[in-house]
PDB file of C-alpha atoms in Angstrom:
ATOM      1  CA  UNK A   1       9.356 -36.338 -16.141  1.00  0.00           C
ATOM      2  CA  UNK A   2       5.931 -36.301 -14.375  1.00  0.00           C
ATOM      3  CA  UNK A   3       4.728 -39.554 -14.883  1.00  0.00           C
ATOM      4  CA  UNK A   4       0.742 -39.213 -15.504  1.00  0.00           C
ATOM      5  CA  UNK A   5      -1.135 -37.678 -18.379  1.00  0.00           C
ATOM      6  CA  UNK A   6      -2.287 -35.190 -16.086  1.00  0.00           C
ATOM      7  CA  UNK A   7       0.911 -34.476 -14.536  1.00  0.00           C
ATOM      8  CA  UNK A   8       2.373 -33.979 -18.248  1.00  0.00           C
ATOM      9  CA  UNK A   9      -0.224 -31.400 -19.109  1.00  0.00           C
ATOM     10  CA  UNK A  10      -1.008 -29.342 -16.180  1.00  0.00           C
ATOM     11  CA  UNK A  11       0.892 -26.302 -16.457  1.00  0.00           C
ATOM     12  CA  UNK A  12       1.779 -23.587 -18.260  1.00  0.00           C
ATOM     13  CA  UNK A  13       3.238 -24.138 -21.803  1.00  0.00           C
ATOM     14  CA  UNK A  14       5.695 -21.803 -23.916  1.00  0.00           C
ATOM     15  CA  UNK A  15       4.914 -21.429 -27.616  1.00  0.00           C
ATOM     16  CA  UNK A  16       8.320 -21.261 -27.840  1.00  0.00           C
ATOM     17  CA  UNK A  17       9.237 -18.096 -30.815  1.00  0.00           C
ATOM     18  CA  UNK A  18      11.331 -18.729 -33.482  1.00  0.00           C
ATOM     19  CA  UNK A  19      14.473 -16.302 -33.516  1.00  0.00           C
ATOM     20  CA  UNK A  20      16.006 -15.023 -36.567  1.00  0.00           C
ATOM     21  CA  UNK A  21      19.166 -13.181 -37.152  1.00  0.00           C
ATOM     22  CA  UNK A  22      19.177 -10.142 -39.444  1.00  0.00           C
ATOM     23  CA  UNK A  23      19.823 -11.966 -42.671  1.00  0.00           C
ATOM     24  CA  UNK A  24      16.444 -14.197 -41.717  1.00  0.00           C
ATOM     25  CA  UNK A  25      18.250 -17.257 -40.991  1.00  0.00           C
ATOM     26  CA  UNK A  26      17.544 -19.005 -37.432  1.00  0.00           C
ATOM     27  CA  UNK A  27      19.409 -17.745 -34.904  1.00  0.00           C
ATOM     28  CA  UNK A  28      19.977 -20.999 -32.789  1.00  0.00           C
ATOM     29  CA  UNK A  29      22.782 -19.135 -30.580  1.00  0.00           C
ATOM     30  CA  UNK A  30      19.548 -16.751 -29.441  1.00  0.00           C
ATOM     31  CA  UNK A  31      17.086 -19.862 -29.047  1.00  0.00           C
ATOM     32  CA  UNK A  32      19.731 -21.587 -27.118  1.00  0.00           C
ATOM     33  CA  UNK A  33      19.976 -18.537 -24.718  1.00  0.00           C
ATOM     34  CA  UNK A  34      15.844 -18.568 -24.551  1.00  0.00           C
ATOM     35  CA  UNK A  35      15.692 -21.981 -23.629  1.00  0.00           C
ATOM     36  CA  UNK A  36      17.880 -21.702 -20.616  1.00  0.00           C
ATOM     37  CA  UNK A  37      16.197 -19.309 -19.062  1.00  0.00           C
ATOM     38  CA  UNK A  38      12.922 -20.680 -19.550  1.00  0.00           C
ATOM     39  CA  UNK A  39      13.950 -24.106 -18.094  1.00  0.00           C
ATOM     40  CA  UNK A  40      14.361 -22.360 -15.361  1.00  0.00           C
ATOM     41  CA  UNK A  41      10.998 -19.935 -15.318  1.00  0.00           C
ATOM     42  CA  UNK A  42       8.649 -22.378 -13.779  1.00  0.00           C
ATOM     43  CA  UNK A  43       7.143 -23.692 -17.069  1.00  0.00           C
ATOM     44  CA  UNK A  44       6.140 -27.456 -17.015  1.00  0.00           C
ATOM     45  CA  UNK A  45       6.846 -27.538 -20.899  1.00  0.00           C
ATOM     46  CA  UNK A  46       7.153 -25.677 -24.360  1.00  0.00           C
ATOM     47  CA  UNK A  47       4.994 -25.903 -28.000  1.00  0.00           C
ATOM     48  CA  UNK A  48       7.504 -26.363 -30.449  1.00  0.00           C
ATOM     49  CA  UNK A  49       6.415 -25.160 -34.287  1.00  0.00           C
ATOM     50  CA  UNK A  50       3.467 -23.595 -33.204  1.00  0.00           C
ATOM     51  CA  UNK A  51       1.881 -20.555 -34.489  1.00  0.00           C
ATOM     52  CA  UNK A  52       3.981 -18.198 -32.476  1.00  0.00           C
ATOM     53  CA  UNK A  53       7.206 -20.051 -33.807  1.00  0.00           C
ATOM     54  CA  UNK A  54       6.088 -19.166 -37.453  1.00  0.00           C
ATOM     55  CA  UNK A  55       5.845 -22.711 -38.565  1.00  0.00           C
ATOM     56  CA  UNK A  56       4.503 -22.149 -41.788  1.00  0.00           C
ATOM     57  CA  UNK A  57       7.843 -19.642 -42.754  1.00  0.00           C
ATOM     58  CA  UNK A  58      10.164 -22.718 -41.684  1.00  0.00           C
ATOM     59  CA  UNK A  59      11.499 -25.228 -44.401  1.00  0.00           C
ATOM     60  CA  UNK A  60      11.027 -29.076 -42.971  1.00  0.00           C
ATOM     61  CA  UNK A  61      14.869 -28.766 -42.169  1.00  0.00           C
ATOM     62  CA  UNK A  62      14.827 -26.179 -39.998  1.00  0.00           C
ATOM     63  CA  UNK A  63      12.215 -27.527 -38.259  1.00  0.00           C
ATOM     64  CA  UNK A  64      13.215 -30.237 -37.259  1.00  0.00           C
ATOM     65  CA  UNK A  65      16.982 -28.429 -36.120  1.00  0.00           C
ATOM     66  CA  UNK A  66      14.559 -26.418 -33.666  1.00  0.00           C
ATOM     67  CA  UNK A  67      12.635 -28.658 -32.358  1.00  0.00           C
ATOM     68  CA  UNK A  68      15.885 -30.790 -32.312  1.00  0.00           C
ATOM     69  CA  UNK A  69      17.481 -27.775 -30.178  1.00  0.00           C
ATOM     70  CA  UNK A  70      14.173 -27.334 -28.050  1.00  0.00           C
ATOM     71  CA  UNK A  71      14.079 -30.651 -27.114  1.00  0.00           C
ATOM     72  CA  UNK A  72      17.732 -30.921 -26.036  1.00  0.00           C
ATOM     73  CA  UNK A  73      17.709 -27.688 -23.771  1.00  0.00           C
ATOM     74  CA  UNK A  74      14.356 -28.546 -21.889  1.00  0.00           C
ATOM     75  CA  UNK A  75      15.225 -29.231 -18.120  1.00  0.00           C
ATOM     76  CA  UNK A  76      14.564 -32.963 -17.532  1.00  0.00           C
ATOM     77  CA  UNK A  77      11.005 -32.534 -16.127  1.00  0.00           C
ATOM     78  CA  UNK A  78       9.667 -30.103 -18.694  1.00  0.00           C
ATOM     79  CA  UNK A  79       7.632 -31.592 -21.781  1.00  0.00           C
ATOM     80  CA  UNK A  80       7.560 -30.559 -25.533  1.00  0.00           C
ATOM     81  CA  UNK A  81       4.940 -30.785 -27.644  1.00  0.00           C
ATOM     82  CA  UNK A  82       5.645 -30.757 -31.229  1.00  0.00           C
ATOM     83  CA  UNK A  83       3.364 -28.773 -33.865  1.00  0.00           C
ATOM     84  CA  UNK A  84       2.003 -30.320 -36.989  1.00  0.00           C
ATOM     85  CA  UNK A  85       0.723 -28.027 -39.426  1.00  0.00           C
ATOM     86  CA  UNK A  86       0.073 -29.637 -43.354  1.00  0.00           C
ATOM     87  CA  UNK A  87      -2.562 -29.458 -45.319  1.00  0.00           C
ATOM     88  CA  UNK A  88      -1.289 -33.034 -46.497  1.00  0.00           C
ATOM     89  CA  UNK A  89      -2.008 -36.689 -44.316  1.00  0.00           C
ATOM     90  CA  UNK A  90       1.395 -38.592 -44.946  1.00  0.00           C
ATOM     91  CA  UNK A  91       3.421 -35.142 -44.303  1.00  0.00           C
ATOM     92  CA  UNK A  92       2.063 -35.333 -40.930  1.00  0.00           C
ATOM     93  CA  UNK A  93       1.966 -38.519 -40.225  1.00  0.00           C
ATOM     94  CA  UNK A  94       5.854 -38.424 -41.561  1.00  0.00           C
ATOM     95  CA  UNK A  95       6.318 -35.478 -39.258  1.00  0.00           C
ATOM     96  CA  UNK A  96       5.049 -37.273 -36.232  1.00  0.00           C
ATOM     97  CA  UNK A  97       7.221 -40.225 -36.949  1.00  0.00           C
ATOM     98  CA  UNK A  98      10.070 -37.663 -36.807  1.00  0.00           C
ATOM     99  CA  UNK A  99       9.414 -35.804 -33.686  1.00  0.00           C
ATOM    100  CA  UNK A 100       9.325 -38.646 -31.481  1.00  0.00           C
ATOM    101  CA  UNK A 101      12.390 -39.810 -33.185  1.00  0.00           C
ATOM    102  CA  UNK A 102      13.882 -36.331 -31.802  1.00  0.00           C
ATOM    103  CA  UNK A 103      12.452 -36.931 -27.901  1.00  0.00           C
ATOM    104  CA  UNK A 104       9.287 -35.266 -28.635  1.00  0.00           C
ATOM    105  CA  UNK A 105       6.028 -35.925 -25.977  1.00  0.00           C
ATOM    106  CA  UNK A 106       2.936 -34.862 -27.915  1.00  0.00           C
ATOM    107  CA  UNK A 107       1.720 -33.694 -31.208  1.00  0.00           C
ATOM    108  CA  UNK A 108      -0.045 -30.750 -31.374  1.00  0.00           C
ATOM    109  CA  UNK A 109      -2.347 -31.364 -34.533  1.00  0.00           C
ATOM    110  CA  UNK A 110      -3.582 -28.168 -36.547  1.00  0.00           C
ATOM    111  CA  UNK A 111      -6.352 -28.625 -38.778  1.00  0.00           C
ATOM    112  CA  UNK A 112      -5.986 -28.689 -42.887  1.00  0.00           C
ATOM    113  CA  UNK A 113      -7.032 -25.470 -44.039  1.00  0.00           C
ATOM    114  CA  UNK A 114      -6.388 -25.091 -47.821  1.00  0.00           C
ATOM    115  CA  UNK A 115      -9.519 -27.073 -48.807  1.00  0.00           C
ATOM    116  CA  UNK A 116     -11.345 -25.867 -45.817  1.00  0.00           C
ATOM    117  CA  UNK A 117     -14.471 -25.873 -47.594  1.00  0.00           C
ATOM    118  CA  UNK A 118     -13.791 -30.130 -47.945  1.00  0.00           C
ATOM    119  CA  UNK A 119     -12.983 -30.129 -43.765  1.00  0.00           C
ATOM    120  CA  UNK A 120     -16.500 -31.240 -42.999  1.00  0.00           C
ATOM    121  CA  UNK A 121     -16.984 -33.367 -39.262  1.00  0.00           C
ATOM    122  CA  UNK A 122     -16.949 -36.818 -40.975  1.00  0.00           C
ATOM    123  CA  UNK A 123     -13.544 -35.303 -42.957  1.00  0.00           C
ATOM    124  CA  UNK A 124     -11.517 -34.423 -39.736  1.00  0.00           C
ATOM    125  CA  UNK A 125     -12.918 -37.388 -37.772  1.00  0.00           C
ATOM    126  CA  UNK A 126     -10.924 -39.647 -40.287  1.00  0.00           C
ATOM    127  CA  UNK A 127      -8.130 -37.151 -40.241  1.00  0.00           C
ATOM    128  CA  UNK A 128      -7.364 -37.179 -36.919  1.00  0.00           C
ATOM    129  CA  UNK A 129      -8.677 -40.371 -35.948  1.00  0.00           C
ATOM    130  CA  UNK A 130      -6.174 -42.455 -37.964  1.00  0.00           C
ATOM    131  CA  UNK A 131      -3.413 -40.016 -37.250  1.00  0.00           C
ATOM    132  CA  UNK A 132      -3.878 -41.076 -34.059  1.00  0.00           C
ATOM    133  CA  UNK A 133      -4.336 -44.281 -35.106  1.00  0.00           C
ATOM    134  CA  UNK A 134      -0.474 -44.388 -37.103  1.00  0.00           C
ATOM    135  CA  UNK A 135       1.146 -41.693 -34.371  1.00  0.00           C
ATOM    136  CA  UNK A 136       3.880 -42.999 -31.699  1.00  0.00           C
ATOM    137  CA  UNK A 137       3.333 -39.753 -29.927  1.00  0.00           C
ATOM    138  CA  UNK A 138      -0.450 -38.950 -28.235  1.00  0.00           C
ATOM    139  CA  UNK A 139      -1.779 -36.757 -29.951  1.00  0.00           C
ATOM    140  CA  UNK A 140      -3.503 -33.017 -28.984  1.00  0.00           C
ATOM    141  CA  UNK A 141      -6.179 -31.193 -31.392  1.00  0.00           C
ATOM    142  CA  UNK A 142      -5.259 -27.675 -32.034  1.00  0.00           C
ATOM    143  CA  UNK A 143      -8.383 -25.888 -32.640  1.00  0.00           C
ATOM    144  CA  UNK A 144      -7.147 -22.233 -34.253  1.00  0.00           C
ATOM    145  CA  UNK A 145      -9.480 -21.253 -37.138  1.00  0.00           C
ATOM    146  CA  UNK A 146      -7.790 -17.923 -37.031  1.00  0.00           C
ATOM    147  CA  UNK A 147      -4.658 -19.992 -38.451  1.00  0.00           C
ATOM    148  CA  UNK A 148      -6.237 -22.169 -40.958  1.00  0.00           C
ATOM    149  CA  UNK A 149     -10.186 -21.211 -41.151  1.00  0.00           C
ATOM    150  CA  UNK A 150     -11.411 -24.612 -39.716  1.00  0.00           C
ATOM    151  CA  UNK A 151     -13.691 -24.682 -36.413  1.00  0.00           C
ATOM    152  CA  UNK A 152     -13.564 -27.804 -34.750  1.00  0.00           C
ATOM    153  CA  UNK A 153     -17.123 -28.224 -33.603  1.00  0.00           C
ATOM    154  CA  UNK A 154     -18.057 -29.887 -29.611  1.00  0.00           C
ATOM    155  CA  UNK A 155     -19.509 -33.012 -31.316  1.00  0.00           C
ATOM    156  CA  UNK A 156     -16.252 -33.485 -33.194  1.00  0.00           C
ATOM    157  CA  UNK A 157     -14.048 -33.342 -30.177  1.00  0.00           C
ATOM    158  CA  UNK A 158     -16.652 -35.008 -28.253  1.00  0.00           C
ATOM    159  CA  UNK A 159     -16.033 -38.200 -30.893  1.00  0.00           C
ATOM    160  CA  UNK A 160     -12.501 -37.883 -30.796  1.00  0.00           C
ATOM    161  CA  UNK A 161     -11.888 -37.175 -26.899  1.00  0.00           C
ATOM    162  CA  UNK A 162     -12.651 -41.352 -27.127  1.00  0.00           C
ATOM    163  CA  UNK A 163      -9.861 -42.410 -29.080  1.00  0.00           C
ATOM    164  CA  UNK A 164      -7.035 -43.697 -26.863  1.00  0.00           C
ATOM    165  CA  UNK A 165      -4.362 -41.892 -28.358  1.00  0.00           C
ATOM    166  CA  UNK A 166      -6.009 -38.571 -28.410  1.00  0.00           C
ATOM    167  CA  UNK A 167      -5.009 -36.601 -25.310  1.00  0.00           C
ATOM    168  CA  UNK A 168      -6.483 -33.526 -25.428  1.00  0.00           C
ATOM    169  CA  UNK A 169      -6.545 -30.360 -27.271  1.00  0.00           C
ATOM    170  CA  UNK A 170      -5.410 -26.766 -27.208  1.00  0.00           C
ATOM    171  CA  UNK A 171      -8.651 -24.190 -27.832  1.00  0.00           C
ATOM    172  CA  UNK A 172      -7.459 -20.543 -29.077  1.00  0.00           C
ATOM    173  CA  UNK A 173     -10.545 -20.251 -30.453  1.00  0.00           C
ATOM    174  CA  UNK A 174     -12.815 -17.352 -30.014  1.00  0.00           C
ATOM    175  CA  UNK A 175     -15.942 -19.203 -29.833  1.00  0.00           C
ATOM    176  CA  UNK A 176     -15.505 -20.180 -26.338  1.00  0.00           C
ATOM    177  CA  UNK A 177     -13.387 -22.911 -24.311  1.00  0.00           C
ATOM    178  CA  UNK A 178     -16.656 -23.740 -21.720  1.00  0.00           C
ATOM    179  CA  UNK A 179     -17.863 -25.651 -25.432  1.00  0.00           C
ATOM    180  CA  UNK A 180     -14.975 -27.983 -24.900  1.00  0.00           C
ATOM    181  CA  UNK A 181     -14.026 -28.148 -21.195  1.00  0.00           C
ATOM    182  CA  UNK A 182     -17.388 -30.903 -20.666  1.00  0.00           C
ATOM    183  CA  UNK A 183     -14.976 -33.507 -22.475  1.00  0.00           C
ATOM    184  CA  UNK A 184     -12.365 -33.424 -18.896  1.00  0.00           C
ATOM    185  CA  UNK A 185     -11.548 -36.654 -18.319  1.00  0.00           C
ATOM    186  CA  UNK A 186      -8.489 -38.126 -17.337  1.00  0.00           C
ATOM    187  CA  UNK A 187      -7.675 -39.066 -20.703  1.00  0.00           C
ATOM    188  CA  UNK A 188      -8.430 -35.924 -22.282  1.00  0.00           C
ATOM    189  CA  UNK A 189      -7.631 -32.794 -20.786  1.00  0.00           C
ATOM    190  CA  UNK A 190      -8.183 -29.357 -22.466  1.00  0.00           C
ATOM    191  CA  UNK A 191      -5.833 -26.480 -22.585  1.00  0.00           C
ATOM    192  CA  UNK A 192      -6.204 -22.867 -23.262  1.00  0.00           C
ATOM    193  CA  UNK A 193      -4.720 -21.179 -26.183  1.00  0.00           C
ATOM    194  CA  UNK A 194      -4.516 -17.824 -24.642  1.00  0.00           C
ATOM    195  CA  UNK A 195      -3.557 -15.730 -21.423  1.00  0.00           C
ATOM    196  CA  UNK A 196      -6.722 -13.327 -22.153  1.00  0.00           C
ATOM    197  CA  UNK A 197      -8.973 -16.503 -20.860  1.00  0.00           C
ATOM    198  CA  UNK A 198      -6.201 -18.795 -18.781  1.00  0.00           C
ATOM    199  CA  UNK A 199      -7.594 -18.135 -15.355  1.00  0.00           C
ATOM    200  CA  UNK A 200     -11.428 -18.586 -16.142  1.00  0.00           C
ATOM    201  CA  UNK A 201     -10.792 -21.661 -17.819  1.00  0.00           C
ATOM    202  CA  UNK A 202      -9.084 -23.313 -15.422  1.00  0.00           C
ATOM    203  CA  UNK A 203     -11.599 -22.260 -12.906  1.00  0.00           C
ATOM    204  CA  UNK A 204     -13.863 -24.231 -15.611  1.00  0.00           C
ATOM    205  CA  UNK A 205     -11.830 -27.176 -15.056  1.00  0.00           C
ATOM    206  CA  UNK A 206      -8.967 -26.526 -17.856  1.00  0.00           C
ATOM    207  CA  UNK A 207      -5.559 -28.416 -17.295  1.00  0.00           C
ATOM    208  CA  UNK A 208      -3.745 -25.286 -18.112  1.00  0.00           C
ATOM    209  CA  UNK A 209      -2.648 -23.076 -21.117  1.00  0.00           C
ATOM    210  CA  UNK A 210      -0.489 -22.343 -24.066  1.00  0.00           C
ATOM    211  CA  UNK A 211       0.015 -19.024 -23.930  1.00  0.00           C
ATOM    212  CA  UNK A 212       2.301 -16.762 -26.210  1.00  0.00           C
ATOM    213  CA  UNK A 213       2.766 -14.045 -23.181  1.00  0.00           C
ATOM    214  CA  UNK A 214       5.066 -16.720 -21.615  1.00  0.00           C
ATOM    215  CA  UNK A 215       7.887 -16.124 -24.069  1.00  0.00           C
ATOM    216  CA  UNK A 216       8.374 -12.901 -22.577  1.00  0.00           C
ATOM    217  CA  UNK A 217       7.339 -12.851 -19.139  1.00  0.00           C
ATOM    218  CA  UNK A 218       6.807 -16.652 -17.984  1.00  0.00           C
ATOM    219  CA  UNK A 219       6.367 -16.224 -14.144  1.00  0.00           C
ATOM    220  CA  UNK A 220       3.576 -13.869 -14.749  1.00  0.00           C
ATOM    221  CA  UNK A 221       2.082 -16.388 -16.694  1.00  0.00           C
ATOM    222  CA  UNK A 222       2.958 -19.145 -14.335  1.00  0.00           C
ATOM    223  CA  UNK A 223       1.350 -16.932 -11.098  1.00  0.00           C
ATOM    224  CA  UNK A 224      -2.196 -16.888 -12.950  1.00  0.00           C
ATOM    225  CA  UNK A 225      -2.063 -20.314 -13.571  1.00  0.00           C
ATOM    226  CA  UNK A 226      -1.433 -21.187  -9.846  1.00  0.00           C
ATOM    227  CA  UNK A 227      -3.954 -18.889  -8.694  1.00  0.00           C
ATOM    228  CA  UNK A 228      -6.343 -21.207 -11.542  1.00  0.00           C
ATOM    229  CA  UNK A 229      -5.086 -24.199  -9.928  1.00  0.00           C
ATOM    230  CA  UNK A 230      -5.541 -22.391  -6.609  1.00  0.00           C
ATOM    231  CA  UNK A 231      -9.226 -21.582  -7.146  1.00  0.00           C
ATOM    232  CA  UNK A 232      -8.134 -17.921  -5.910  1.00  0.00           C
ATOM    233  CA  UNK A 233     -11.050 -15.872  -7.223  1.00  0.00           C
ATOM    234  CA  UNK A 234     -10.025 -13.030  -5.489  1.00  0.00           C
ATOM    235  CA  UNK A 235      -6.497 -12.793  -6.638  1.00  0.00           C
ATOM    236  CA  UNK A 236      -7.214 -14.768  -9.722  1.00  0.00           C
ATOM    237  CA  UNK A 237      -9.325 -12.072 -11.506  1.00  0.00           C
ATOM    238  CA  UNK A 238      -7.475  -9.087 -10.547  1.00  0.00           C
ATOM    239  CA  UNK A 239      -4.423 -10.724 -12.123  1.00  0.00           C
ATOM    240  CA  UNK A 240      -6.032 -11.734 -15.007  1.00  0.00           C
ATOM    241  CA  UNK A 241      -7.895  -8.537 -15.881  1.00  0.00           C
ATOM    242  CA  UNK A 242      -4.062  -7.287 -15.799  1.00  0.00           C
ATOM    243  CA  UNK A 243      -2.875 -10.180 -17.802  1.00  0.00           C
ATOM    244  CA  UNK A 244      -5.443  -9.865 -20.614  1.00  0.00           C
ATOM    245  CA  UNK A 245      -4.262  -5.754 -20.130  1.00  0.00           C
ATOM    246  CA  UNK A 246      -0.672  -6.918 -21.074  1.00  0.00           C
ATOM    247  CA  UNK A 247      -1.265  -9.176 -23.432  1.00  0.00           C
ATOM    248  CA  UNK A 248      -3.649  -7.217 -25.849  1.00  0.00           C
ATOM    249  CA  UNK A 249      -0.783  -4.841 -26.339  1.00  0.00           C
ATOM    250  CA  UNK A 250       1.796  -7.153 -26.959  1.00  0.00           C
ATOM    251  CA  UNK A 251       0.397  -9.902 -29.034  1.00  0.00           C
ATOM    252  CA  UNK A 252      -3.146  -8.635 -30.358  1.00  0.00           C
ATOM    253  CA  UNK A 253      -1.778  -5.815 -32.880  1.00  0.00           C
ATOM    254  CA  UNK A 254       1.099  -7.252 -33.752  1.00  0.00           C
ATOM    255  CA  UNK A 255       1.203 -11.503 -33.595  1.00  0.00           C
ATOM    256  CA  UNK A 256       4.575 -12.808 -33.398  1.00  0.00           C
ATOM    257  CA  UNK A 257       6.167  -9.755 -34.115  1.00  0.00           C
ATOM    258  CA  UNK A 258       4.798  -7.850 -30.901  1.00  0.00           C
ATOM    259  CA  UNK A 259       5.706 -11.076 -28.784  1.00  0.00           C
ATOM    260  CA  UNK A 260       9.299 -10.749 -30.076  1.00  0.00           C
ATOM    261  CA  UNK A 261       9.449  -7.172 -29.377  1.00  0.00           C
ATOM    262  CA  UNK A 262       8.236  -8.123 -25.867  1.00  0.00           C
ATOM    263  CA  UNK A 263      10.702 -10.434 -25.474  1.00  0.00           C
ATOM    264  CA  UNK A 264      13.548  -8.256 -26.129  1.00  0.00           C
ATOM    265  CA  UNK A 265      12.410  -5.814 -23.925  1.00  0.00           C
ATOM    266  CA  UNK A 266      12.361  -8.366 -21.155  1.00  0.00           C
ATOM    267  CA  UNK A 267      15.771  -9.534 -21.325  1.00  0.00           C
ATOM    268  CA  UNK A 268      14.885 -12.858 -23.623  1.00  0.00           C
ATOM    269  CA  UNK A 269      16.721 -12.417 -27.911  1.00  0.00           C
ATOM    270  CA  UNK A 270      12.961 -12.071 -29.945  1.00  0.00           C
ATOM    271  CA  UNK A 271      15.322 -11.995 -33.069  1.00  0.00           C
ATOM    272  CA  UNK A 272      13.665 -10.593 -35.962  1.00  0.00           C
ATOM    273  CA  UNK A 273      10.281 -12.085 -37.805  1.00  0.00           C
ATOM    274  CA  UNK A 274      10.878 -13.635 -41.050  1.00  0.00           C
ATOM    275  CA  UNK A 275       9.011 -11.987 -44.257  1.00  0.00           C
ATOM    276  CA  UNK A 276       6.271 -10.896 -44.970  1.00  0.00           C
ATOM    277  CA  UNK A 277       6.474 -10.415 -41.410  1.00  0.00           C
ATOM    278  CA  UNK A 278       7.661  -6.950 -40.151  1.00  0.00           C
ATOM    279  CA  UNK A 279       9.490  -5.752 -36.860  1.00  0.00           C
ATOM    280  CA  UNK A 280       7.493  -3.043 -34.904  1.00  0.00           C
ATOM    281  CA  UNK A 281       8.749   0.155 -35.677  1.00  0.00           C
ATOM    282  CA  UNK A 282      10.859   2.401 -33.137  1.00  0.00           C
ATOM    283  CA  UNK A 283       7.847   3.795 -32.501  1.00  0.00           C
ATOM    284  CA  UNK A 284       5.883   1.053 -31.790  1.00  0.00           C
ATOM    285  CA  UNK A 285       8.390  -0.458 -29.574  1.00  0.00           C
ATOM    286  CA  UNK A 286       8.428   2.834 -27.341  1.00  0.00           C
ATOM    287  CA  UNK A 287       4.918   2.075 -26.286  1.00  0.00           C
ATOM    288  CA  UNK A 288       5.347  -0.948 -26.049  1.00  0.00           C
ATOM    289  CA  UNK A 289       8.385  -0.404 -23.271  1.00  0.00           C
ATOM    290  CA  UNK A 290       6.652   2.579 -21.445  1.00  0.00           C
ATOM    291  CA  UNK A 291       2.996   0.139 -21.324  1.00  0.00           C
ATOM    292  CA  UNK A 292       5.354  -2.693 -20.187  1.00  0.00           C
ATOM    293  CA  UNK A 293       7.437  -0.141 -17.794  1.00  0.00           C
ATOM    294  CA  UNK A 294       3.897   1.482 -16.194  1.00  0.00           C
ATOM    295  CA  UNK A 295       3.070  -2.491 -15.634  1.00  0.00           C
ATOM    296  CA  UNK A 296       6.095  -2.878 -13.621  1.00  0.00           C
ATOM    297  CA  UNK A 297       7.103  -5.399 -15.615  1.00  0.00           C
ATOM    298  CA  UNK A 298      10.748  -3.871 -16.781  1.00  0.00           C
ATOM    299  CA  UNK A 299      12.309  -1.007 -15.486  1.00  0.00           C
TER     300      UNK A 299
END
């Protein structure tokens, strides 16, 4: 395993998807297929239990038995990072405990959001301060207030970019990664939380990215990155302006649902979402292959 903090974060990171079988169970035979390809792909790592692997639909059993199976099936030199979402302290500070028990590298923090009104600066400062604090794993903010309704604001990461055990954050925020990319350091390194923005934040001075389009089609997402890390203007924002292209119609209408579609299409076992979630319709997933055909993307 790359052996710096840098090392560990610069890359391109799955949010891996959750699989399930027709009945809604996990389908761990389908993950298990995922994961080999993807340790494979070019990926330096995987979020496990993130948004895209519909965390909040899990019980704490079966999360654990995928990030359990995620960990086991990443290629030696790829690194997990382990999503915490509770609107409770001790359940994540439990859950930490647990997923560096399971060979876990980071914790991807997501805000509380049930009392977001409560979630002032001074709240989440103590929050994620003394998580860190407790934590046996280094810690990342996840700022996602489409996911739980809480912005982290500059100041706040600014405070918390200090603590030792703080490594960074992911930013899928709409507000604007260039808020959070001043706080580069090489103990705090800032990732983006979506392909639409990858290459002009690394050319910002981003680490990398999260990015849901690399469950279905990881090398593309691993080319833009390298053209980031590159510096490749020229190349850069042609591919990205294709990128973004792509990824609006897989993942903008239709979440985790449109990224399992996508998936399937490409060759990877999307499984079903569980409920409320729905499947795209026939329909849906015709467009869906012909935009992803016209890309040259599947044949």
């Amino acid at each position: 395993m790359p052996d710096t903090l840098l090392a560990r974060m610069a890359g391109v990171f799955a949010p891996i998807s959750t699989p399930f079988a027709w009945n809604e169970d996990v389908d761990f035979d389908a993950l298990a297929f995922n994961m080999e390809r993807y340790a494979a792909s070019g990926l330096l790592g995987y979020l496990a239990l993130g948004s895209n692997g519909e965390n909040r639909s899990l019980t704490e059993e079966e999360k654990l038995s995928v990030l359990r199976s995620i960990v086991e099936r990443k290629s030696k030199d790829q690194v997990v990072m382990a999503g915490a979402t509770y609107d409770a302290q001790r359940d994540t500070e439990r859950f930490l405990r647990q997923a560096a028990d399971l060979g876990s590298d980071f914790g991807l923090v997501l805000s509380p959001g049930y009392f977001r009104k409560q979630m002032t600066d001074e709240v989440l400062f103590r929050y994620f301060s003394t998580l860190a604090d407790s934590s046996p794993l280094p810690l990342l903010l996840y700022n996602a207030p489409g996911f739980c309704g809480v912005t982290l604001s500059p100041a706040l990461v600014g405070r918390l970019a200090e603590h030792p055990n703080i490594a960074g954050m992911k930013d899928s925020a709409a507000s604007g990664i260039e808020n959070f990319l001043r706080f580069e350091s090489e103990s705090f390194h800032v990732l983006a939380g979506s392909a639409n923005f990858l290459f002009a934040a690394m050319m910002g001075g981003s680490a990398g990215g999260t990015v849901s389009l690399a469950n279905s089609f990881p090398e593309l997402a691993v080319e833009l990155f390298r053209l980031g890390k590159a510096r490749d203007e020229q190349n850069g924002v042609v591919l990205q302006e294709r990128v973004t292209r792509i990824n609006q119609a897989i993942s903008g209408p239709y979440g985790p649902s449109g990224v399992k579609a996508a998936m399937t299409l490409a060759g990877f076992k999307g499984g079903l979402p569980r409920r409320p979630l729905l499947p795209l319709t026939r329909e849906q997933t015709e467009i869906m292959r012909c935009m992803l055909v016209a890309e040259g993307l599947i044949s």
